[in-house]
Amino acid sequence: MTQESDVDTVIRRRIRGLRLARGWSLDALAGRCHLSPSTLSRIETGHRRIALDQLVPIAKALGTTLDELVESPGDEDVVIRPEPGHAPGVTTWLLSREDALHGMTVAKMRISPARPADAEQLAVHPGREWFTVLSGTARLRLGERTVLVEAGHAAQFSTMVPHAIEAHHGPVEILTVFDHDGQRAHLHGADDAAPPHGRRSTADPGDR
């Protein structure tokens, strides 16, 4: 099988998979991309050659782009091997790539009670943040409020409220999701706490 036919097969599977994920019949998708159901069926099953002028409306109807629909499956490494980044009292591991979907960044953070009180000023930026506590107890400061979040619990809040996450009576580890503004405010706002992917940090071997 040639490389071209491999990609062709993947495109057909993507069209069918995206259609089924939306719960659409062939008729429903065909109506949205102005093709006949029989034509769409032959495209999905490989009985009709895929034409570019058909892929454009199909991609649009499925809520994706032509580039994403025809992208080669490739053989890139899917395993992320995070390097710890250090700032006073906090260690951060980036668990997603810099080109993550929708600009979201997933990170694991270990925060120490010894972290300087002014290390994390109350931040304000557009969007929302989410985190869950893996171990210990997190102290979430939201404006004038203080909320304790224990292991196994999660928090979600508007980042337009001045906020900071701290350790409460012992180290705390959290798994958090940042948008672009949150990543810039919390991971690169002080001492570049998390190094870019591909650059090694001066990490202690025990932190790996």
C-alpha positions in Angstrom: 0.0 0.0 0.0 1.4 3.4 -0.9 1.7 6.4 1.3 -0.9 8.2 -0.7 -3.5 5.4 -0.2 -2.7 5.3 3.5 -3.5 8.9 3.9 -6.6 8.5 1.7 -7.8 5.7 4.0 -7.3 7.9 7.1 -9.3 10.7 5.5 -12.2 8.4 4.9 -12.1 7.1 8.4 -11.9 10.7 9.8 -15.0 11.7 7.8 -17.0 8.7 9.0 -15.7 9.0 12.6 -16.5 12.7 12.9 -20.0 12.1 11.4 -20.8 9.3 13.8 -19.4 11.3 16.8 -22.0 14.0 16.0 -24.7 11.4 15.7 -25.4 12.3 12.1 -26.7 10.0 9.4 -25.3 10.1 5.9 -28.4 12.1 4.9 -27.7 14.7 7.6 -24.1 15.3 6.7 -24.9 15.2 3.0 -27.4 17.9 3.4 -24.9 20.1 5.2 -22.2 19.8 2.6 -24.5 19.7 -0.4 -23.6 16.2 -1.6 -25.9 13.3 -2.3 -26.0 10.6 0.4 -24.9 8.0 -2.1 -21.8 10.1 -3.1 -20.9 10.6 0.6 -21.4 6.9 1.2 -19.0 6.0 -1.6 -16.4 8.5 -0.3 -16.5 7.0 3.2 -16.3 3.4 1.9 -13.5 4.0 -0.7 -15.7 3.4 -3.7 -15.3 7.0 -5.0 -12.1 9.1 -5.5 -11.9 12.0 -3.0 -11.9 15.3 -4.8 -10.6 18.5 -3.1 -13.8 20.4 -4.0 -15.7 17.8 -2.0 -13.4 17.8 1.0 -13.7 21.6 1.6 -17.5 21.6 2.3 -17.2 18.2 4.2 -14.6 19.6 6.5 -16.6 22.8 7.1 -19.8 20.8 7.8 -17.9 18.6 10.3 -16.6 21.7 12.2 -12.9 21.0 11.2 -10.5 22.4 8.7 -9.2 21.0 5.5 -5.7 20.8 6.9 -6.8 18.8 9.9 -8.8 16.5 7.7 -6.0 15.6 5.3 -3.1 15.8 7.8 -0.8 12.8 7.6 -1.0 10.5 10.6 2.7 10.6 10.9 4.9 8.7 13.3 5.7 11.4 15.9 6.4 10.4 19.4 3.1 10.6 21.4 4.8 10.2 24.8 5.6 13.5 26.6 8.6 13.4 28.9 8.3 16.5 31.0 11.4 18.3 32.4 10.8 19.9 35.8 11.1 23.7 36.0 11.9 25.4 39.2 11.0 28.6 40.9 11.3 29.4 44.7 9.0 26.9 46.4 7.4 25.4 43.3 8.2 22.8 40.8 6.3 22.6 37.5 6.0 19.8 34.9 4.4 20.7 31.5 2.3 17.7 30.5 1.1 19.0 27.1 3.0 20.3 24.1 3.3 23.9 23.2 1.0 23.4 20.2 -1.7 21.8 22.3 -5.3 21.9 21.1 -7.0 25.3 21.6 -3.9 26.7 23.2 -4.6 24.9 26.5 -1.6 23.9 28.8 -1.8 21.0 31.2 0.7 21.1 34.1 1.5 19.3 37.3 2.7 21.6 40.1 4.3 20.8 43.4 4.0 23.8 45.8 5.9 24.0 49.1 4.7 25.9 52.2 8.2 27.4 52.1 7.3 29.3 49.0 7.9 33.0 49.6 4.7 34.9 50.4 5.3 37.3 47.5 6.3 34.6 45.0 2.8 34.4 43.5 1.1 37.8 43.5 -2.7 37.7 43.1 -3.0 37.3 39.3 -5.8 38.7 37.1 -6.2 37.7 33.5 -9.1 36.8 31.1 -10.6 33.3 31.1 -11.1 30.5 33.6 -8.8 28.0 35.4 -9.3 24.5 36.6 -7.2 22.3 38.9 -7.5 19.2 40.9 -5.5 18.3 44.0 -3.4 15.1 43.8 -2.0 15.2 47.3 -2.0 17.6 50.2 -4.3 20.6 50.6 -4.3 23.6 48.4 -5.2 27.1 49.7 -6.9 29.0 46.9 -7.1 32.8 47.4 -9.9 34.4 45.4 -9.9 38.1 46.1 -10.8 38.4 49.8 -11.9 34.8 50.0 -9.8 31.8 51.0 -10.9 28.3 49.9 -9.2 25.1 51.0 -9.2 22.3 48.3 -8.4 18.9 49.6 -6.9 15.8 47.7 -9.4 14.4 45.3 -11.3 17.6 45.0 -11.2 20.2 42.1 -11.8 23.9 41.7 -12.9 26.0 38.8 -13.0 29.8 38.9 -13.0 33.0 36.8 -9.5 34.3 36.4 -10.8 37.9 36.4 -11.0 37.5 40.2 -7.5 38.1 41.7 -6.2 34.7 42.6 -3.3 32.5 43.8 -2.8 28.8 44.7 -0.7 28.1 47.7 0.2 25.1 49.9 -1.7 24.6 53.2 0.1 23.0 56.1 2.4 20.9 53.9 3.4 20.4 50.3 0.6 20.1 47.8 0.6 18.7 44.3 -2.0 19.8 41.7 -2.9 19.0 38.1 -4.0 22.2 36.4 -5.2 23.4 33.0 -4.3 26.9 31.8 -5.3 28.8 28.8 -2.7 31.0 27.0 -3.2 33.9 29.4 -3.1 31.7 32.5 0.1 30.0 31.3 1.8 33.4 30.8 0.6 34.7 34.2 1.5 31.6 36.3 4.2 29.7 34.5 6.2 32.5 32.9 5.3 35.5 35.0 8.0 34.8 37.6 11.5 33.4 37.0 10.2 31.4 34.0 9.1 28.6 36.3 8.6 26.1 33.5 11.3 25.8 30.8 10.2 25.5 27.1 10.1 21.9 25.8 13.4 20.7 24.5 15.5 22.8 26.9 16.9 21.0 29.9 16.6 22.6 33.3 19.0 22.3 36.2 16.7 19.9 38.0 17.6 17.7 40.9 17.6 14.0 39.9 15.1 13.2 42.6 12.5 15.4 41.0 12.3 13.4 37.8 
